[in-house]
Coordinates of N, CA, C and O in Angstrom, one line a residue:
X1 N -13.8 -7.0 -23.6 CA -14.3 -7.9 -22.5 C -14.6 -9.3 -23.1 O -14.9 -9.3 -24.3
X2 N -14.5 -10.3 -22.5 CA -14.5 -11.3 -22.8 C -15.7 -12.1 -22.4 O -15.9 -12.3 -21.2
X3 N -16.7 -12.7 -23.3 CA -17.8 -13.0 -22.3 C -17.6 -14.2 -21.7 O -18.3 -14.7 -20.8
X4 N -16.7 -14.9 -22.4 CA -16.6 -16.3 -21.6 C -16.0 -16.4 -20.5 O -16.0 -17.5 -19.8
X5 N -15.0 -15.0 -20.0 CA -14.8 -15.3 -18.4 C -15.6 -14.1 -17.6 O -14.9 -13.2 -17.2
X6 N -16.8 -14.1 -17.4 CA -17.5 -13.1 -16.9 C -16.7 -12.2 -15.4 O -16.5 -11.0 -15.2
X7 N -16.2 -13.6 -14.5 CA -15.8 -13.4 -13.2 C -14.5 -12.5 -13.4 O -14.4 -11.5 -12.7
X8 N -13.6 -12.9 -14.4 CA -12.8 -12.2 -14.9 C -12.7 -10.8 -14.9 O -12.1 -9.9 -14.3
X9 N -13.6 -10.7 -16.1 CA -13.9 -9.1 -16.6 C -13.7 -8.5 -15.4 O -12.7 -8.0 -15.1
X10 N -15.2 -8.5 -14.5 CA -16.0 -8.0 -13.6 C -14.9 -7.6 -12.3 O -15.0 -6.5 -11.7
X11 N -13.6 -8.7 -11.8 CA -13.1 -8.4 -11.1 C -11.9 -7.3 -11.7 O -11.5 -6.3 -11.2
X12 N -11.3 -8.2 -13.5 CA -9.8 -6.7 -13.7 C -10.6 -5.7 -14.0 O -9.9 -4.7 -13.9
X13 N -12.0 -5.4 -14.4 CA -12.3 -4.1 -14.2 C -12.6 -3.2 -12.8 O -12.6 -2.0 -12.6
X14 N -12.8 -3.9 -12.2 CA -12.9 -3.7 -10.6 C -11.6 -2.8 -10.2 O -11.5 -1.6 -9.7
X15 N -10.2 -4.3 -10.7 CA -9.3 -3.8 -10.1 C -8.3 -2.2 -11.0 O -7.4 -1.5 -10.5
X16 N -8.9 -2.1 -12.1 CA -8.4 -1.0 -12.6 C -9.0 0.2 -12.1 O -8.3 1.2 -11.8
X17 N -10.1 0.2 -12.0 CA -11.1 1.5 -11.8 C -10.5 1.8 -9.9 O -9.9 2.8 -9.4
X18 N -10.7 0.9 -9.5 CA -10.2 1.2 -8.1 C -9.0 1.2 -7.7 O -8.8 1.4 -6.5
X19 N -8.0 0.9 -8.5 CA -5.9 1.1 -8.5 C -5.9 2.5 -9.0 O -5.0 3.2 -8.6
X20 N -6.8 3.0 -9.8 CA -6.6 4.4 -10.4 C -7.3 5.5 -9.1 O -6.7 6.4 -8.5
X21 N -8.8 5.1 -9.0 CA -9.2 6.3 -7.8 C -8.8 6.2 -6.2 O -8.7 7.2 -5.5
X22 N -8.6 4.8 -5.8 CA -8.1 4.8 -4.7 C -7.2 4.1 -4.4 O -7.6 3.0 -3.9
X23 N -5.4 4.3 -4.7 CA -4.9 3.4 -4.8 C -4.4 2.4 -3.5 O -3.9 1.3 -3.8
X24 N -4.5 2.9 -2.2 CA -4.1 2.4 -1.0 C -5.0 0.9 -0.6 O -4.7 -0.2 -0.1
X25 N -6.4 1.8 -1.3 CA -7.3 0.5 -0.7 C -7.0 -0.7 -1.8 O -6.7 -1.8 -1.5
X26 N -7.1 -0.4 -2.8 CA -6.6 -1.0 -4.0 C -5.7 -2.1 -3.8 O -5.9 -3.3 -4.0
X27 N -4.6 -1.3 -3.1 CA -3.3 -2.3 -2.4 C -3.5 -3.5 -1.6 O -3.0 -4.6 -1.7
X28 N -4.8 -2.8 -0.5 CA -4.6 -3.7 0.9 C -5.8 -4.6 -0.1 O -5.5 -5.8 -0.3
X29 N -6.8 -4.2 -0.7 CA -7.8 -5.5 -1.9 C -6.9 -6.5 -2.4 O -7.0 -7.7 -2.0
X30 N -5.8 -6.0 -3.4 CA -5.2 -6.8 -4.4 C -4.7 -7.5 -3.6 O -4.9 -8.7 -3.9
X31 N -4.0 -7.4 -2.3 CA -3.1 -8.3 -1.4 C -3.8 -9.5 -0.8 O -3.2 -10.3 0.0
X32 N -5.2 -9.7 -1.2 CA -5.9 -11.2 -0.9 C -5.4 -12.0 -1.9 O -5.0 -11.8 -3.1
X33 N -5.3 -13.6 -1.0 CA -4.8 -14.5 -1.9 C -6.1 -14.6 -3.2 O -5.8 -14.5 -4.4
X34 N -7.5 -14.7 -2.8 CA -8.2 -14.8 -4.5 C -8.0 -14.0 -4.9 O -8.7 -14.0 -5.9
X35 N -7.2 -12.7 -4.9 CA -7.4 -11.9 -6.3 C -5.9 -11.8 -6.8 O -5.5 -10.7 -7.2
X36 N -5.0 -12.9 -6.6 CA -4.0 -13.1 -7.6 C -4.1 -12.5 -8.8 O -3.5 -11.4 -8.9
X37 N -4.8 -13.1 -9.9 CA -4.8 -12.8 -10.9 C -4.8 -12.0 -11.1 O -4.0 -11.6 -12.0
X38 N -5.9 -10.7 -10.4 CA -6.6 -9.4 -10.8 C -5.0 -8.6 -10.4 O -4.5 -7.9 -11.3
X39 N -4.5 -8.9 -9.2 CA -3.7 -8.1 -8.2 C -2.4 -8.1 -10.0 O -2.3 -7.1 -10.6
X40 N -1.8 -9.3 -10.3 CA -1.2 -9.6 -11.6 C -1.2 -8.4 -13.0 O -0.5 -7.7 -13.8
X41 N -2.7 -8.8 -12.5 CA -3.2 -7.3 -14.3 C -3.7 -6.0 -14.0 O -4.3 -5.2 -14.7
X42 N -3.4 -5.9 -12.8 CA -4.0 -4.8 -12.1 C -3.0 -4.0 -11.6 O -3.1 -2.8 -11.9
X43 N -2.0 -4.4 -10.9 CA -1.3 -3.5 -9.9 C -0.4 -2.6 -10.7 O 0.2 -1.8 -9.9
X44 N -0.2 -2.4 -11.7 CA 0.7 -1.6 -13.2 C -0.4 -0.3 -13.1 O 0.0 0.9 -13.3
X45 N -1.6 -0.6 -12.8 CA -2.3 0.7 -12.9 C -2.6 1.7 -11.8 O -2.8 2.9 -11.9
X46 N -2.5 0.5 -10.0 CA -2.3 0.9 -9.5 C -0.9 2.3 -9.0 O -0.9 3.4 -8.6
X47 N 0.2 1.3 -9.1 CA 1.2 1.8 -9.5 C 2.3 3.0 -10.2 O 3.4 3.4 -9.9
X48 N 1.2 3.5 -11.3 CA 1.3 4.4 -11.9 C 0.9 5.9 -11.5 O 1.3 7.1 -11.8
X49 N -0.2 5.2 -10.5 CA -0.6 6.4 -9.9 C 0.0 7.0 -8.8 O -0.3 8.2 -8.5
X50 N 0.7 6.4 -8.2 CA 1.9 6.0 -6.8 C 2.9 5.1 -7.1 O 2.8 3.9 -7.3
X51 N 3.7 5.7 -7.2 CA 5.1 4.5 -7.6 C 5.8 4.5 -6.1 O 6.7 3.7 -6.1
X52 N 5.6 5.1 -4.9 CA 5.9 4.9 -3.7 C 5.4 3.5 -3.2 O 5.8 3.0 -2.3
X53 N 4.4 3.0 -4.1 CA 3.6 1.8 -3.2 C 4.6 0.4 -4.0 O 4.7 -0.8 -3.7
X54 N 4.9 0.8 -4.7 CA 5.8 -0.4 -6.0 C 6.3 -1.5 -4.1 O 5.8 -2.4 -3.4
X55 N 7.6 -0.7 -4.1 CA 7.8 -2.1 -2.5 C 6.9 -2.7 -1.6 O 7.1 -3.8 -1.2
X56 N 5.5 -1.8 -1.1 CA 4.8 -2.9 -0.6 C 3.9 -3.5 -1.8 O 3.6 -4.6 -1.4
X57 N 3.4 -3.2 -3.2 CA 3.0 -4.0 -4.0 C 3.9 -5.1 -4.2 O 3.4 -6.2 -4.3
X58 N 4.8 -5.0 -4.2 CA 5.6 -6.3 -4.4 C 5.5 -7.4 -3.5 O 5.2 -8.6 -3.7
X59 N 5.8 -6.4 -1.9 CA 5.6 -7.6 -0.9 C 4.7 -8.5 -0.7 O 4.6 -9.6 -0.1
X60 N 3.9 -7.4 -1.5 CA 2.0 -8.1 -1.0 C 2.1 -9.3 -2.6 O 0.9 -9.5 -2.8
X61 N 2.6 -9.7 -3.2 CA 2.7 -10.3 -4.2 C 3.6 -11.7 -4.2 O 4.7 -11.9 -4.6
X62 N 2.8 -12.7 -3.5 CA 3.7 -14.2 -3.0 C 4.2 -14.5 -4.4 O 5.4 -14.8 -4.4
X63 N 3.8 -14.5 -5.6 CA 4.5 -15.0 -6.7 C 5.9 -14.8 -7.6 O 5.9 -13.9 -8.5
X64 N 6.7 -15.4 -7.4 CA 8.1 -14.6 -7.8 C 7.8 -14.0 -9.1 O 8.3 -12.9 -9.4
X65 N 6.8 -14.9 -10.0 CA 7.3 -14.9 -10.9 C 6.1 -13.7 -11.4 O 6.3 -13.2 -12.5
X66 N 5.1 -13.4 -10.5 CA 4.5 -12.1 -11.0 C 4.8 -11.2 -10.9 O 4.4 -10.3 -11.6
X67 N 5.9 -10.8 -9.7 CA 6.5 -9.5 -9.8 C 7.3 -9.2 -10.4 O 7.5 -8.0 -10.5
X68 N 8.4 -10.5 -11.3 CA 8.6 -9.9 -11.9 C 7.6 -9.0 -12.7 O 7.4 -7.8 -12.5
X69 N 7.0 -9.8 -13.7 CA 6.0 -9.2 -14.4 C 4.9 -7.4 -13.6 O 4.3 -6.6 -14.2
X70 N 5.1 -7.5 -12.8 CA 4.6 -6.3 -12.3 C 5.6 -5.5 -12.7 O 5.2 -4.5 -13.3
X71 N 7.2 -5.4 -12.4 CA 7.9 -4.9 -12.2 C 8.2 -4.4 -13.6 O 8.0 -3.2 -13.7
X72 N 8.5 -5.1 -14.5 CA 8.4 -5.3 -15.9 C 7.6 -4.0 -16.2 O 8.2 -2.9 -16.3
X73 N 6.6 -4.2 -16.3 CA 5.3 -3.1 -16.4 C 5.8 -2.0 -16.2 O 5.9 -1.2 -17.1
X74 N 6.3 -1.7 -14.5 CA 6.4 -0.7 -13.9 C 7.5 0.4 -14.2 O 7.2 1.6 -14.2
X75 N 9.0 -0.2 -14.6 CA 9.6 0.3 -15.0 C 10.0 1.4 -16.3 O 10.8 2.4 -16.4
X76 N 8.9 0.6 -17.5 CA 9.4 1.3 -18.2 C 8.1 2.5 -18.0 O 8.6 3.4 -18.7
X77 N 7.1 2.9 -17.6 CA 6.3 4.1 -16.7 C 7.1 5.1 -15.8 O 7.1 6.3 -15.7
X78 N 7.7 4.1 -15.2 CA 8.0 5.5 -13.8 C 9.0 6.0 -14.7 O 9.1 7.2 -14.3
X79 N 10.2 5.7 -15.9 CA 11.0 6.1 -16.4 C 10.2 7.5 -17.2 O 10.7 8.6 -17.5
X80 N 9.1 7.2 -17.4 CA 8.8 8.0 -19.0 C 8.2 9.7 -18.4 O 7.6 10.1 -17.4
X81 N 8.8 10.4 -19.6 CA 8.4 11.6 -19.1 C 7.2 12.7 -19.2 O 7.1 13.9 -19.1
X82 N 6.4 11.7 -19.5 CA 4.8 12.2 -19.9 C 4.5 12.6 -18.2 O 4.6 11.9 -17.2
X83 N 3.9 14.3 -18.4 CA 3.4 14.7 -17.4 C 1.8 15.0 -17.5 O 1.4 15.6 -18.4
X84 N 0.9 14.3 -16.1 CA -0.4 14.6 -16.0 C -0.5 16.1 -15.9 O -1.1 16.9 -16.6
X85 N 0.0 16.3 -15.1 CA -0.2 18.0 -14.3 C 0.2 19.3 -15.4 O 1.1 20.1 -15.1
X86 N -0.6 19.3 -16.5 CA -0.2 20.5 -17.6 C 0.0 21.6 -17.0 O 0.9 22.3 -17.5
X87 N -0.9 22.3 -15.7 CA -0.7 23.2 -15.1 C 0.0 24.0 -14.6 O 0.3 23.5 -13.5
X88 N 0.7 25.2 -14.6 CA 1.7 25.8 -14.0 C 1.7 25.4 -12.3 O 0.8 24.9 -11.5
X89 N 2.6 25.5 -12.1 CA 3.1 24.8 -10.5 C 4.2 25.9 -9.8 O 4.8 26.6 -10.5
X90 N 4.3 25.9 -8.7 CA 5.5 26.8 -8.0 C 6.8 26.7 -8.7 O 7.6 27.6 -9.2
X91 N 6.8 25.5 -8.8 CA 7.8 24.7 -9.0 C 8.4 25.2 -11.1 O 9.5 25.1 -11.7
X92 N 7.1 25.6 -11.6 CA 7.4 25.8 -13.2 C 6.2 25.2 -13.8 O 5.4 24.6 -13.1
X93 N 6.1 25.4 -15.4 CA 5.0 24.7 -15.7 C 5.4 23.4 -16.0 O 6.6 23.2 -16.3
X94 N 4.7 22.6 -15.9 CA 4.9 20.9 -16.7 C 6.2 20.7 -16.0 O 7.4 20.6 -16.4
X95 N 5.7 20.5 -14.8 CA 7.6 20.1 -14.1 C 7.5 18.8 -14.4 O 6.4 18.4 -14.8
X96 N 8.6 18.0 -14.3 CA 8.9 16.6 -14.6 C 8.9 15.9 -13.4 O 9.3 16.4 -12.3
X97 N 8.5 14.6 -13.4 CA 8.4 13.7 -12.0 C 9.7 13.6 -11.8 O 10.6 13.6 -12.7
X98 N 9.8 13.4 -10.1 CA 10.7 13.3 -9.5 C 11.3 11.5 -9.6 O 11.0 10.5 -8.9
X99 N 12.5 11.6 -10.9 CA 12.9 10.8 -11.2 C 14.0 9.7 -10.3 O 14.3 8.6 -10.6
X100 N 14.3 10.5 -9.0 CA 15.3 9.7 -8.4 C 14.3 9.2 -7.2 O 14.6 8.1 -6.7
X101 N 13.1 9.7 -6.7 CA 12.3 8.8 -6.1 C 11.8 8.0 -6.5 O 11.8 6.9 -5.9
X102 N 11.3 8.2 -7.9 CA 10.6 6.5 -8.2 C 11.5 5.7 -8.6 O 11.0 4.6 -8.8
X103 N 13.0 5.8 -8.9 CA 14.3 5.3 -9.4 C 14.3 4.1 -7.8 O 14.3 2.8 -7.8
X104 N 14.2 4.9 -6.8 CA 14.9 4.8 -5.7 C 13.4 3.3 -5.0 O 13.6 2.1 -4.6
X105 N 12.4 4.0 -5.1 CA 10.9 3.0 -4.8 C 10.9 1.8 -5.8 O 10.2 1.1 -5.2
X106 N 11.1 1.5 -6.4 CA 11.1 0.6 -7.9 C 13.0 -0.7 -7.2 O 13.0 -1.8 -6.7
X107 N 13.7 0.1 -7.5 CA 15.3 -0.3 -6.8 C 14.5 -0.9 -5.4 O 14.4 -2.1 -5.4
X108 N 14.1 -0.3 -4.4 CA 13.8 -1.2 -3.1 C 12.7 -2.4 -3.1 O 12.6 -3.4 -2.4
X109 N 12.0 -2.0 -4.6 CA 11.2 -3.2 -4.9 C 11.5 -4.5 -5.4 O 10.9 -5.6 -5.2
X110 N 12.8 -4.2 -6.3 CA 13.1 -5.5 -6.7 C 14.5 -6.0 -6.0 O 15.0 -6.9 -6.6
X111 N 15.2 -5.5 -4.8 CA 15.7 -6.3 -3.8 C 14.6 -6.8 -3.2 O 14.7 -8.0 -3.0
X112 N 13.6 -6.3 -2.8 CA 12.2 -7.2 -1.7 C 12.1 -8.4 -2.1 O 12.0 -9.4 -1.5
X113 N 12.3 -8.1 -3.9 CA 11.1 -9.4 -4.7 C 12.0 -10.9 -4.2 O 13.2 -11.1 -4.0
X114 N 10.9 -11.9 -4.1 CA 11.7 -12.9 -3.9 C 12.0 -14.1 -5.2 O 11.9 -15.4 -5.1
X115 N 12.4 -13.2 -6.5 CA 12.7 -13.8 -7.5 C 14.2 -13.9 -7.2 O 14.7 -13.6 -6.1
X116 N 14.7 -14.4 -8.5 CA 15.8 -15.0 -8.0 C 16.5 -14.1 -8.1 O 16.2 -12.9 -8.3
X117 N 18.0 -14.9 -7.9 CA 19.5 -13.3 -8.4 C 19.7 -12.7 -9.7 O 20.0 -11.6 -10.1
X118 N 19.6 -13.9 -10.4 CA 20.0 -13.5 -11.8 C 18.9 -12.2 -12.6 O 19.2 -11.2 -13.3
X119 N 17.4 -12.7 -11.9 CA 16.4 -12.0 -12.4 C 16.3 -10.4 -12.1 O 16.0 -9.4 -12.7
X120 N 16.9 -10.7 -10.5 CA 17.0 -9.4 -10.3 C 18.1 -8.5 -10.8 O 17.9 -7.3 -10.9
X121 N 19.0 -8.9 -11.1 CA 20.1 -8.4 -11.7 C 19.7 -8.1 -13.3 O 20.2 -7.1 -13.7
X122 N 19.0 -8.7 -14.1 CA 18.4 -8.1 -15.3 C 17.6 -6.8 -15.0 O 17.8 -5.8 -15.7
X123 N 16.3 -6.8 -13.8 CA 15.3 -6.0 -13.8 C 16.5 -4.4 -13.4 O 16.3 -3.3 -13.9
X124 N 17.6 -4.9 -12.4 CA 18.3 -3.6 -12.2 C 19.0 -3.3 -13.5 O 19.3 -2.1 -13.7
X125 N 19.3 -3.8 -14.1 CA 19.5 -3.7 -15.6 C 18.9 -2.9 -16.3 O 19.5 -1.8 -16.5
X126 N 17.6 -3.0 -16.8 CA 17.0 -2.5 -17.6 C 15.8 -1.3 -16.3 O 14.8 -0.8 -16.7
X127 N 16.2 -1.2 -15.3 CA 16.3 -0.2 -14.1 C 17.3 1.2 -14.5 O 17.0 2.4 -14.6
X128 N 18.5 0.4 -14.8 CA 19.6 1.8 -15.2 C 19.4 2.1 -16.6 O 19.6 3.3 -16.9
X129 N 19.0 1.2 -17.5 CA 18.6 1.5 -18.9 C 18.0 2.6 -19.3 O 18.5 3.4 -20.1
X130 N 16.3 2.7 -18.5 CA 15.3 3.3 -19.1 C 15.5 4.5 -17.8 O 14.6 5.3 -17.9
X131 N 16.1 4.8 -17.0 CA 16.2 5.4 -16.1 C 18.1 6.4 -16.7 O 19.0 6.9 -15.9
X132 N 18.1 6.4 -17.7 CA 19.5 6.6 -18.1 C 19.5 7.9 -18.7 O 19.0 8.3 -19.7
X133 N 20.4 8.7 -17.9 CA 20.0 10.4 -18.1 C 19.4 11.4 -17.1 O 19.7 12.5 -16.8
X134 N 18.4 10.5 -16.6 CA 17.3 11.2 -15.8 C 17.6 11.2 -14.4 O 16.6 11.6 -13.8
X135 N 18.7 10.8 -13.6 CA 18.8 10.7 -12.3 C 20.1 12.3 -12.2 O 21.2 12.3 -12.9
X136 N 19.8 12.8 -11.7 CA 21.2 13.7 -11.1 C 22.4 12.8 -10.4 O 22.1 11.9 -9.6
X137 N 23.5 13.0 -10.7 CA 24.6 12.6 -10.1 C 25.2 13.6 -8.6 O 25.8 14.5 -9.1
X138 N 25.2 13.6 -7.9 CA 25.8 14.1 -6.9 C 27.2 14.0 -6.4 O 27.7 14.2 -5.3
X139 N 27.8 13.7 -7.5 CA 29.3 13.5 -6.8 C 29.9 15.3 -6.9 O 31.1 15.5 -6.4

């Protein structure tokens, strides 16, 4: 923590603690114009916990140039195969996240963004990069 921006702290810890336990409300918070900044250093955590919300976090994000940087964040997470849920499941133990939805939520986020073309064409870039292996083909 930093003591010389008290307002600072007080708000990205705000916005961490509450992107992790509640991430919806988290959403419709970060989406005020004053909490730019927080919404900035914040929304990568909300995110993590819901990668369904990545397209409206982006929308809710007027700065081109922070979603990139949100997006940035986001990507190389929803790729990674660290699972919360050690628990056996119907499904098997330690199943792996469902890689072609957050593939799929992330891809509709950065057509939304209103960064440019070129930018977006890097982020789908390094979209297919870290996402490489892990999608099923269906042909």
């Amino acid at each position: 923590m930093n003591p010389e921006k008290p307002d600072y702290n007080r708000i990205h810890g705000m916005g961490r603690q509450l992107a992790t336990e509640h991430p919806q409300e988290a959403l419709e918070i970060l989406a005020r114009e004053e909490y730019a900044d927080a919404r900035r250093a914040n929304l990568s955590w909300l995110l993590i916990e819901d990668f369904s919300l990545t397209p409206d976090a982006i929308a809710a994000t007027p700065e081109a140039s922070h979603q990139v940087q949100i997006l940035g964040d986001v990507i190389r997470s929803a790729a990674s195969n660290h699972v919360k849920d050690f628990m056996p499941t119907p499904e098997g133990p330690n199943r792996l996240p469902n890689f072609q939805e957050r593939y799929d939520d992330i891809l509709e986020a950065i057509e939304l963004g209103t960064h440019s073309d070129k930018q977006k064409e890097r982020l789908q870039v390094r979209l297919e990069k870290e996402f490489q292996g892990k999608l099923t083909s269906e042909e």
